[in-house]
Structures are given as C-alpha cells and as structure tokens.
Coordinates of C-alpha atoms in Angstrom, one line a residue:
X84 CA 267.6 77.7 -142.4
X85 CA 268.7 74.6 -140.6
X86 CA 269.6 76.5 -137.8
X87 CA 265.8 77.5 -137.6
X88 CA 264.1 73.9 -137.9
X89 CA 266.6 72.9 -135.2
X90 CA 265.9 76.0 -132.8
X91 CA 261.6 75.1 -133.5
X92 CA 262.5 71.1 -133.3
X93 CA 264.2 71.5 -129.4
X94 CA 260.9 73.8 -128.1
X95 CA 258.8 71.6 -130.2
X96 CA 260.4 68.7 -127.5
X97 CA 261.0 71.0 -124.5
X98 CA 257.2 71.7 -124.4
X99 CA 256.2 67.7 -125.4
X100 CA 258.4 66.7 -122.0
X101 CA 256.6 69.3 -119.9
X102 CA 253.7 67.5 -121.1
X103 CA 255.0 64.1 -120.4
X104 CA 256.0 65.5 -116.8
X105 CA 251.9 65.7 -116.5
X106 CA 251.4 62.2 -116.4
X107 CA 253.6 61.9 -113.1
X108 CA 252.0 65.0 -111.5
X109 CA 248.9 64.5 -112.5
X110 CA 247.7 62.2 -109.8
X111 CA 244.9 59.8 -111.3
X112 CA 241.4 60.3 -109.5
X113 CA 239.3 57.1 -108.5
X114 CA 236.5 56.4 -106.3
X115 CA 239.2 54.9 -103.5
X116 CA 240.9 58.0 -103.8
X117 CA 237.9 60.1 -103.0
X118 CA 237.4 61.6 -99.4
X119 CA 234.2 63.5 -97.9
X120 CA 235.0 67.3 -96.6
X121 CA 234.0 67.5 -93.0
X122 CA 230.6 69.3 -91.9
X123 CA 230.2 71.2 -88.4
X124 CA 226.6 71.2 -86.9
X125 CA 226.4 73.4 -84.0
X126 CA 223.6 74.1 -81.3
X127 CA 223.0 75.5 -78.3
X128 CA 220.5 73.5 -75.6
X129 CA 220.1 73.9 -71.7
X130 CA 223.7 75.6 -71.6
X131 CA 225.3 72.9 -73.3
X132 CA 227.1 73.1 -77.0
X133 CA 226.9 70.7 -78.9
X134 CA 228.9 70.2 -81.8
X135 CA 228.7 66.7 -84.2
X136 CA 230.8 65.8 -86.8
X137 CA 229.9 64.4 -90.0
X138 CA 233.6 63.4 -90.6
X139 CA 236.0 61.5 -93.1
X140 CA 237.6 59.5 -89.9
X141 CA 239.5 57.0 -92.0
X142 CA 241.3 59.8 -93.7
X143 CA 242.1 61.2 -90.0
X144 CA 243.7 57.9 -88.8
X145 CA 245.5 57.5 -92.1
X146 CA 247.2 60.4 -92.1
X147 CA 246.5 61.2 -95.4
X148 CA 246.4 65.1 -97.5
X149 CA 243.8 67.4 -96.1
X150 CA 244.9 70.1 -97.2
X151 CA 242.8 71.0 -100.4
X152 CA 239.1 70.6 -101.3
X153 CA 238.7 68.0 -103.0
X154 CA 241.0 65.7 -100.4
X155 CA 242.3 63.3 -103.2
X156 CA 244.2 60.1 -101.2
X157 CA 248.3 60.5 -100.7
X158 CA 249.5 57.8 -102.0
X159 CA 251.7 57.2 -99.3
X160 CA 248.7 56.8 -97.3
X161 CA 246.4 55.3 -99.5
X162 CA 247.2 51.4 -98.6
X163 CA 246.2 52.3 -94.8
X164 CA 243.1 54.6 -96.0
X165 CA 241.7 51.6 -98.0
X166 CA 242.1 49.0 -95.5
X167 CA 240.2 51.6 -92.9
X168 CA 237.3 51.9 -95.1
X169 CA 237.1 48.2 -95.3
X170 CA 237.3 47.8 -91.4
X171 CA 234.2 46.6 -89.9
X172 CA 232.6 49.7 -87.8
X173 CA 233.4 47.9 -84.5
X174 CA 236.8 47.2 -84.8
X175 CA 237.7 50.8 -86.1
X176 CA 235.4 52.4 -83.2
X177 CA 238.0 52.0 -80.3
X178 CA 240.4 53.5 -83.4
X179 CA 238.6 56.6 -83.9
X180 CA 237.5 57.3 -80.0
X181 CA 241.4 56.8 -79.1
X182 CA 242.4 59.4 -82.1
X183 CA 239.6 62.0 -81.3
X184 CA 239.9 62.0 -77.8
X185 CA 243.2 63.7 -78.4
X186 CA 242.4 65.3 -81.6
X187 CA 239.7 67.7 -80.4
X188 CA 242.5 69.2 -78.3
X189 CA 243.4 71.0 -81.8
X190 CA 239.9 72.8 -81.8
X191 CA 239.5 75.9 -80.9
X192 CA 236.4 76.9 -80.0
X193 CA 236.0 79.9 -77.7
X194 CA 232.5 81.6 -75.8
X195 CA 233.9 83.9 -73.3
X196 CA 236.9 82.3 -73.1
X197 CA 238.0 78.5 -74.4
X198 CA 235.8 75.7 -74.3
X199 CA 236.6 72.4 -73.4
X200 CA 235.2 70.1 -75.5
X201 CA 234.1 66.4 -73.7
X202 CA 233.9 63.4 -77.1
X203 CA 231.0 61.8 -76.1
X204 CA 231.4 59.3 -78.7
X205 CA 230.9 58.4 -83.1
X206 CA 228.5 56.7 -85.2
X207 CA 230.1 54.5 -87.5
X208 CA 228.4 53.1 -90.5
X209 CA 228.7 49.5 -91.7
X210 CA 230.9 48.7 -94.4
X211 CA 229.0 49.1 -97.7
X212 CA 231.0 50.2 -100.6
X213 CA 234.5 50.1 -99.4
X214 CA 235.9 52.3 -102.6
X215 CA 233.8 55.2 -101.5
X216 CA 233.9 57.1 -98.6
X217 CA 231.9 56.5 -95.2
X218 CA 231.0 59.1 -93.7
X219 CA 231.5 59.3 -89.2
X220 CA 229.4 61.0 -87.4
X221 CA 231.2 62.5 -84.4
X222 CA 229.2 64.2 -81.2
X223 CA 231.2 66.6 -78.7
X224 CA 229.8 69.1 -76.2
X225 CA 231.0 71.5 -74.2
X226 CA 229.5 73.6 -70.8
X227 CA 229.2 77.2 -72.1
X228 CA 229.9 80.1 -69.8
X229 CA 226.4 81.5 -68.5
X230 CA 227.0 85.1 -70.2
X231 CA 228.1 83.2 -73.2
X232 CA 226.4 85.6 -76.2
X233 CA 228.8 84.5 -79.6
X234 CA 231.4 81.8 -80.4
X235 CA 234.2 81.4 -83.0
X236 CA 235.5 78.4 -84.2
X237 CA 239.2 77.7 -85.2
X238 CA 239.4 74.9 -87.8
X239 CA 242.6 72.7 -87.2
X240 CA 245.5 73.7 -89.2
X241 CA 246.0 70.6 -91.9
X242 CA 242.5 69.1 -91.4
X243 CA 241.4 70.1 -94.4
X244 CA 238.1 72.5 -95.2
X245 CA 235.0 72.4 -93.0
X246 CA 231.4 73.5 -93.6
X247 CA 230.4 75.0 -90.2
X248 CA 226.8 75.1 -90.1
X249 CA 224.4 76.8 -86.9
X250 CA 221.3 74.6 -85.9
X251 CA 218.1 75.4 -84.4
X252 CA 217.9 79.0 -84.8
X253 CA 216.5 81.3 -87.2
X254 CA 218.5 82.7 -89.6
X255 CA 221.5 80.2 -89.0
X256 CA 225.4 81.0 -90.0
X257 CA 226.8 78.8 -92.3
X258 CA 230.5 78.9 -93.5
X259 CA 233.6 78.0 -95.1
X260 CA 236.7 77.4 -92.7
X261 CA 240.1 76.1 -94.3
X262 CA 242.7 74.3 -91.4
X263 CA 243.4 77.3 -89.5
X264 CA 240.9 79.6 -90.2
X265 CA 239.0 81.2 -87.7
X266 CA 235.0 82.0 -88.1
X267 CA 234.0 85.5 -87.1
X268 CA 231.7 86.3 -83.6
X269 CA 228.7 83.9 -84.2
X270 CA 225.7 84.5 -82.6
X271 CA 223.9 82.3 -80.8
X272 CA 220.6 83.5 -80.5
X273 CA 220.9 83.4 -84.4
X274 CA 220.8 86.0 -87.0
X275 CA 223.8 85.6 -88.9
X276 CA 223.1 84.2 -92.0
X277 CA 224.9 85.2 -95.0
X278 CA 223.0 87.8 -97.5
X279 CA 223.5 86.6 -101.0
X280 CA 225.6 89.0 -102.1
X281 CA 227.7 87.4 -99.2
X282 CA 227.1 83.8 -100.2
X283 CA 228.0 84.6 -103.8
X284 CA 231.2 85.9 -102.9
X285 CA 232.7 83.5 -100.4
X286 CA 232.1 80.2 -102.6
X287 CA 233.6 82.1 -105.3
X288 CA 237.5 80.6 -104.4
X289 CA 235.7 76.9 -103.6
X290 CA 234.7 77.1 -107.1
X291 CA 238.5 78.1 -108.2
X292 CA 239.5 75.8 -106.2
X293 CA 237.5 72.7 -107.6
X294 CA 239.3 73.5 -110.8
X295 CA 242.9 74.8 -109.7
X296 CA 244.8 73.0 -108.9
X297 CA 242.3 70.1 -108.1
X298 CA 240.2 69.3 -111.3
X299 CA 242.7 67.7 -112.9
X300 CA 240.3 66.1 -115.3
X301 CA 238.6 69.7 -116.5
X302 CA 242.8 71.3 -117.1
X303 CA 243.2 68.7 -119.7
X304 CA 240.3 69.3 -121.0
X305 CA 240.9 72.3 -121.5
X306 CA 244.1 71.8 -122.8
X307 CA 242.9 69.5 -125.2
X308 CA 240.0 72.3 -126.4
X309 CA 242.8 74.6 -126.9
X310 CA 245.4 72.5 -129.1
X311 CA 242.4 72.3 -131.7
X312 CA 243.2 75.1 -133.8
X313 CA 246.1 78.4 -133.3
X314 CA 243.1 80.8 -134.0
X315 CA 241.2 82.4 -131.7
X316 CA 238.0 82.1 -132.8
X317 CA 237.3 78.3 -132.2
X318 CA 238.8 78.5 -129.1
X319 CA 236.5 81.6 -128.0
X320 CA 233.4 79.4 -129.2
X321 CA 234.6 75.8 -127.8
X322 CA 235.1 77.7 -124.6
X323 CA 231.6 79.6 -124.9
X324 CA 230.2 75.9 -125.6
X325 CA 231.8 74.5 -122.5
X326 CA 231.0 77.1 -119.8
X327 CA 227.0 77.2 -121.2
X328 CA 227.1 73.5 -120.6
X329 CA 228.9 73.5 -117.3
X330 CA 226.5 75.6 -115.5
X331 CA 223.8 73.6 -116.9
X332 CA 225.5 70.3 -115.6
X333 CA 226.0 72.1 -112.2
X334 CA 222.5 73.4 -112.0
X335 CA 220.9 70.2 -112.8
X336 CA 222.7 67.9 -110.5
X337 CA 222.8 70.4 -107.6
X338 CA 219.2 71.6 -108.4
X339 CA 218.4 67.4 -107.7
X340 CA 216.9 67.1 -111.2
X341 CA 219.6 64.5 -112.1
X342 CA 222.2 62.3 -111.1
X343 CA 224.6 60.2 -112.5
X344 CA 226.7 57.3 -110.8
X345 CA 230.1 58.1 -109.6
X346 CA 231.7 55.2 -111.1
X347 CA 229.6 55.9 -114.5
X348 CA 230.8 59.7 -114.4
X349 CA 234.5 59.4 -113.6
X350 CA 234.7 57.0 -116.6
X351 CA 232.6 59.2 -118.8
X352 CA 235.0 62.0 -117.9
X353 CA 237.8 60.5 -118.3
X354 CA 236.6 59.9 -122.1
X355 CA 235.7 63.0 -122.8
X356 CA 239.3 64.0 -122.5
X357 CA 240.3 60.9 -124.6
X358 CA 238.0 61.6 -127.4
X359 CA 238.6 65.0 -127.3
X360 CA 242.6 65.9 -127.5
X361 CA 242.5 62.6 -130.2
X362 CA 240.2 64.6 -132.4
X363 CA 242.8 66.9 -132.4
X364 CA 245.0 64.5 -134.6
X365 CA 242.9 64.0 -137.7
X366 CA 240.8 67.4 -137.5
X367 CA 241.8 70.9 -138.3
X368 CA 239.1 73.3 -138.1
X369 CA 236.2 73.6 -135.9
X370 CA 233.0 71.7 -137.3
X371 CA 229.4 71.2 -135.9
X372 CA 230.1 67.4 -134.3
X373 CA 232.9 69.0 -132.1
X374 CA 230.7 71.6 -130.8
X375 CA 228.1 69.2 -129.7
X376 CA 230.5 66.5 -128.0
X377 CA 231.9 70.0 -126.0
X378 CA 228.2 70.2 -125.2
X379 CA 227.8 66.7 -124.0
X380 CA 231.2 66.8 -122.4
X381 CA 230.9 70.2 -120.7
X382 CA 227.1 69.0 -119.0
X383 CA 229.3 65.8 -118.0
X384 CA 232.2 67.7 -116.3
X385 CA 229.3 70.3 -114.7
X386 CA 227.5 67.3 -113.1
X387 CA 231.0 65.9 -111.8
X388 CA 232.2 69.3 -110.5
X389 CA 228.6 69.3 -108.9
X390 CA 228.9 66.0 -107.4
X391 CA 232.6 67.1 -106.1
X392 CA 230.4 69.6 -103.8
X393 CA 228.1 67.0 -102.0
X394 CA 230.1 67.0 -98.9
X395 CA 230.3 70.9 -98.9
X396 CA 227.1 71.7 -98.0
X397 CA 225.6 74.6 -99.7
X398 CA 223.5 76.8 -97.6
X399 CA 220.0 75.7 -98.5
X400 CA 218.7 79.4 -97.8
X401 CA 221.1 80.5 -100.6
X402 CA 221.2 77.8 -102.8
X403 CA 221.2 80.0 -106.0
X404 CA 224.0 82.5 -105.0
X405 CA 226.1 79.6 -103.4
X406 CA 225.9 78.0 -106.6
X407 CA 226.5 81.0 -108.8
X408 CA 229.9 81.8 -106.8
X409 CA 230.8 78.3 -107.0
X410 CA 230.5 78.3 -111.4
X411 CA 232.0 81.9 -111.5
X412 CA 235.2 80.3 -109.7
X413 CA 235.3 77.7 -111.9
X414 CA 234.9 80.2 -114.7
X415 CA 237.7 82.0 -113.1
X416 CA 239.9 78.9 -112.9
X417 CA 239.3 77.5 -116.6
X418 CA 240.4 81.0 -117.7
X419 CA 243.6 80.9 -116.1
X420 CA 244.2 77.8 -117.7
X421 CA 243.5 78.9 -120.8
X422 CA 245.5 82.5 -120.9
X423 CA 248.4 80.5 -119.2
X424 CA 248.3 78.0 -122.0
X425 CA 248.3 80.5 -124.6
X426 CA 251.0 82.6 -123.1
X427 CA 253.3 79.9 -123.0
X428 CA 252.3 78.3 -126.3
X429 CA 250.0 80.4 -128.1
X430 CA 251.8 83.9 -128.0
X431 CA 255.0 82.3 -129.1
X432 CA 254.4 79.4 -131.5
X433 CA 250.9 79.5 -132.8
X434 CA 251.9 81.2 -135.9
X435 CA 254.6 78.9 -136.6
X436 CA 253.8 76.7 -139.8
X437 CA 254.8 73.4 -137.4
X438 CA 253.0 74.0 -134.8
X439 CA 250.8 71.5 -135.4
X440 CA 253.2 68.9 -136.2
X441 CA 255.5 69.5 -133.6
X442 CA 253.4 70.6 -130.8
X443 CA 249.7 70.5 -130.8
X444 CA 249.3 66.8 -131.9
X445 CA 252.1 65.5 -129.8
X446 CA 250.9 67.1 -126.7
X447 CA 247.2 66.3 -127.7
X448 CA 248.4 62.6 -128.0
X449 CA 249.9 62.7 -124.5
X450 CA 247.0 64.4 -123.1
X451 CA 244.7 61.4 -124.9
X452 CA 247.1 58.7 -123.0
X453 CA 246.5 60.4 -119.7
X454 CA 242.7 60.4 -120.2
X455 CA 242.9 57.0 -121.5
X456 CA 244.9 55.8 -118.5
X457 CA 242.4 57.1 -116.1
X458 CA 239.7 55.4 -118.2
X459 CA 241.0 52.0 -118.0
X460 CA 241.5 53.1 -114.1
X461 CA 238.1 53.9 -113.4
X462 CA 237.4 50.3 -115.2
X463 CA 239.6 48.9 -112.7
X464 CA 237.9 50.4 -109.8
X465 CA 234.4 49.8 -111.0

C-alpha cells in the first residue's frame, strides 16, 4: 500500500514541476511587449506600383521575434525595442530609411518578371505612448512592365505575418502572407476578392494561432476551468459557457459596439485566471457564481483576442466570415488544450481519490501565481 501512495506522490510532483516549468516558458504579456502586424496597401497608377507600409519599424531595427502573430517582444531585444519606441520621430527617421533601403531587397514582388522597388521614404508618428506600439507608415514604388496583367508578392522569410491588401479597384484581394509565403497571380484590374466560403477558411489558422501557442493567457485559463472538477460534465458546460461568451466578446469589440482599454483589459485578464484556478482550492462542484464569472471572463478574453486582431485587418467586404474563421480557430485551439490536458491528466489520474490533493489544487495554485504575476505586471506597466 505504501508502495502505491509513493508511486501517486512522485506523478502527483512530476506533473506540479511541469507546471512550475510554465512560469519560465510562459513569457508574461504587457503593453511594451506588444508589436503591430504589418499591413500591405497596394495600387496601381499611371504605370507605377505603389506599395506603403503600415509597419512595426522599431521591431525591424530591434531585431526582435517576428515570427508568430501576435509578435510578443524577445526579451533579448526588448531593452533596444523600448528605447526605439521612445526615440523622437526625427532621430529614428535616418534609422529606419538606412534599414529599409536595404531591407526591401528581401521583397519579392514580381509583374512579368522582378520589380525593383525604389523607398521613397516613412511617416513617423511622434512619440505618444511609448509602451504601445507606433505604427510607420512606409511608401515604395516600383515601374511595372507595360504588359504587366497580375503580381505576386513574397513576404520576407522572418518578418513576421502581413495583411496584403489591393486598393482602388473593385473587388480588391486581400490576404494573409506569413515570412516566406508567396500570394497567388493578383490581378490588377481587380476581381479577386475572396468569396466567404474563402474568407472563412483562411482566417481559420489566424484564429488557432491567436490561442496556440500565442494566447498564453486563454491556455491557463483553460487549464484552470479544467482542474475544477475530474467529471466531465462541468467541464463540458464551463467550456459551453466560455465559447458562447467568447464569440460574443469577439463580435462586440470587432463589430465596434465596444471597447475596452488595453491596459484595463490585460489586467482584467490576467484576474480572471487569478480568480479562477484559486476557486479551484475551496470549491468542489460546479455552482451558479462560477458559471457566471466564466461568462464575464470568457466576454473579457473574446474582447482581448478581438483586440489582438486590430493590426490584421479583416476584409471589410467579409467581415462576418473573416470573423467566423477567426472564433472557429480559436474554438479549435481551446480544444486542443483541453483534450491534451485530459490525456495527460484526466485519462490517467482523474479517478484517483488524491487527485485533488495532489494535483488539481497544487497546479491550480501555480496557475493562480502566474495570473497573479502578470496582474501585478500589467500594474507595473500601467
């Protein structure tokens, strides 16, 4: 018998150090660690393309991760990214022209063969806010071949994800391109706007990925929904709760009918997983108070995931569908959370009369100190 309380004691702390392993991979989110995903504009005037920028060029210079959606700072980098945002616009001007003059060497833009792009120069904002983001506005052009009918775009590898968008014609393209992706044939006499089955389907994985691996703040959330109870049934309905919420969060704050400061909302967040996973201590069954803060909560977390898609760009034309794809990735996402969670705790433990003892409180505790930590961050940074 001994044998078996020893055997349940080392997974019981096994699984509380993978938790603990969280708070070191987990990196904290802030306003200063937030950067803007770059949008394309493209037209076509008197033979001449035109292509400007709305651009993140502080993050360019810094050197910092561009790799994901979301763009949270490297912390390597994050010294130099800071003390760029706070840079008066004409000191960091000569910065950016030196950096893009070579840069735009990297895109790939081809009409009939390769264009070469001329920088013809940036708009840089004054410094407002120095813990958010400023965003550049960038304007290159190019001489386009005079049987010049399409054009595709090749997104730098490891600059991030860019919103291409077609101007001035009807029935504009507008797309997602990851660093390295390639657009398909665009048209430039128009016509090649996405249908919404189309849009629905390619914002799909920007939704997954706003959750996984970047929404670090809706995985514990999640976490902490699930270490409420072993049975399934509160978990079904806490998750039924949460997603009804979320796409009413999304809908609202994309839909413009309301916003919420980003300072205000990181810190509300960050409670929500707080209050939740420490709930988890001193109740044991589902009850009508936790279904309405997972209400509250999951609206919260749908206007942040909302506000994380500002600097995307939706397709106006296909607001709906865009949005739709964007919640069913997110859907998608808090799933795979969830079944990986209870596939390495659940299947194996959940039936176990410690498991609450030995593993859901301890790692709802841990999660609680993570969310507290990046309350008392998002203080700091206020």
């Amino acid at each position: 018998m001994r044998g078996r309380h020893a055997v349940a004691d080392l997974k019981g702390i096994f699984l509380i150090l993978c938790f603990t392993g969280l708070i070191f991979f987990l990196p904290v989110r802030s306003t200063a660690d937030a950067v803007s995903a770059t949008v394309a504009d493209f037209r076509v005037e008197n033979g001449l393309f035109f292509l400007e920028l709305q651009i993140d060029a502080e993050a360019f210079l810094s050197g910092i991760e561009l790799g994901n959606v979301t763009g949270n700072a490297d912390r390597a980098n994050a010294d130099s990214y800071k003390s760029l945002r706070a840079m008066p616009s004409v000191q960091l001007e000569p910065l950016v022209r030196n950096f893009f003059r070579e840069w735009k060497n990297a895109l790939a833009i081809e009409a009939g063969g390769r264009l070469e792009l001329s920088y013809e120069g940036a708009r840089i904002p004054v410094v407002g806010n120095p813990e958010e983001p400023r965003s550049t506005v960038l304007l290159m052009t190019a001489e386009l071949p005079p049987n010049a009918r399409s054009v595709r775009v090749t997104w730098p590898q490891g600059a991030g994800p860019v919103v291409l968008r077609q101007q001035g014609v009807k029935a504009p393209y507008t797309g997602f391109l990851r660093g390295g992706e390639t657009s398909p044939p665009i048209p430039l006499a128009g016509g090649a706007s996405m249908a919404p089955k189309d849009s629905f389907q390619a914002h799909i994985p920007v939704g997954f990925g706003r959750i996984f691996p970047d929404g670090k703040e809706q995985i514990l959330f999640m976490l902490g929904l699930f270490f409420l109870s072993p049975r399934t049934r509160p978990l079904t309905v806490q998750f039924g709760v949460f997603s009804l919420a979320l796409a009413g969060g999304l809908a609202a704050r994309l839909l413009g009918s309301i916003a919420v400061p980003a300072d205000i909302l990181a810190s509300l967040v960050a409670a929500s997983v707080t209050l939740v996973a420490l709930e988890n201590v001193f109740v044991r069954r589902l009850h009508l108070w936790r279904l309405l803060a997972v209400l509250a909560f999951g609206a919260l977390h749908g206007i942040a995931l909302a506000g994380d898609l500002d600097g995307v760009g939706l397709p106006p034309a296909q607001l709906v569908a865009a949005m739709s794809g964007v919640y069913v990735g997110a859907e998608l996402a808090l799933l795979t959370v969830m079944a990986a969670a209870f596939a390495a705790v659940g299947v194996w433990f959940r039936r176990k009369p410690w498991y609450r003892g030995r593993i859901a409180i301890p790692a709802s505790v841990i999660i609680a100190f993570i969310g507290g930590f990046w309350l008392v961050q998002s203080f700091a940074a206020a």
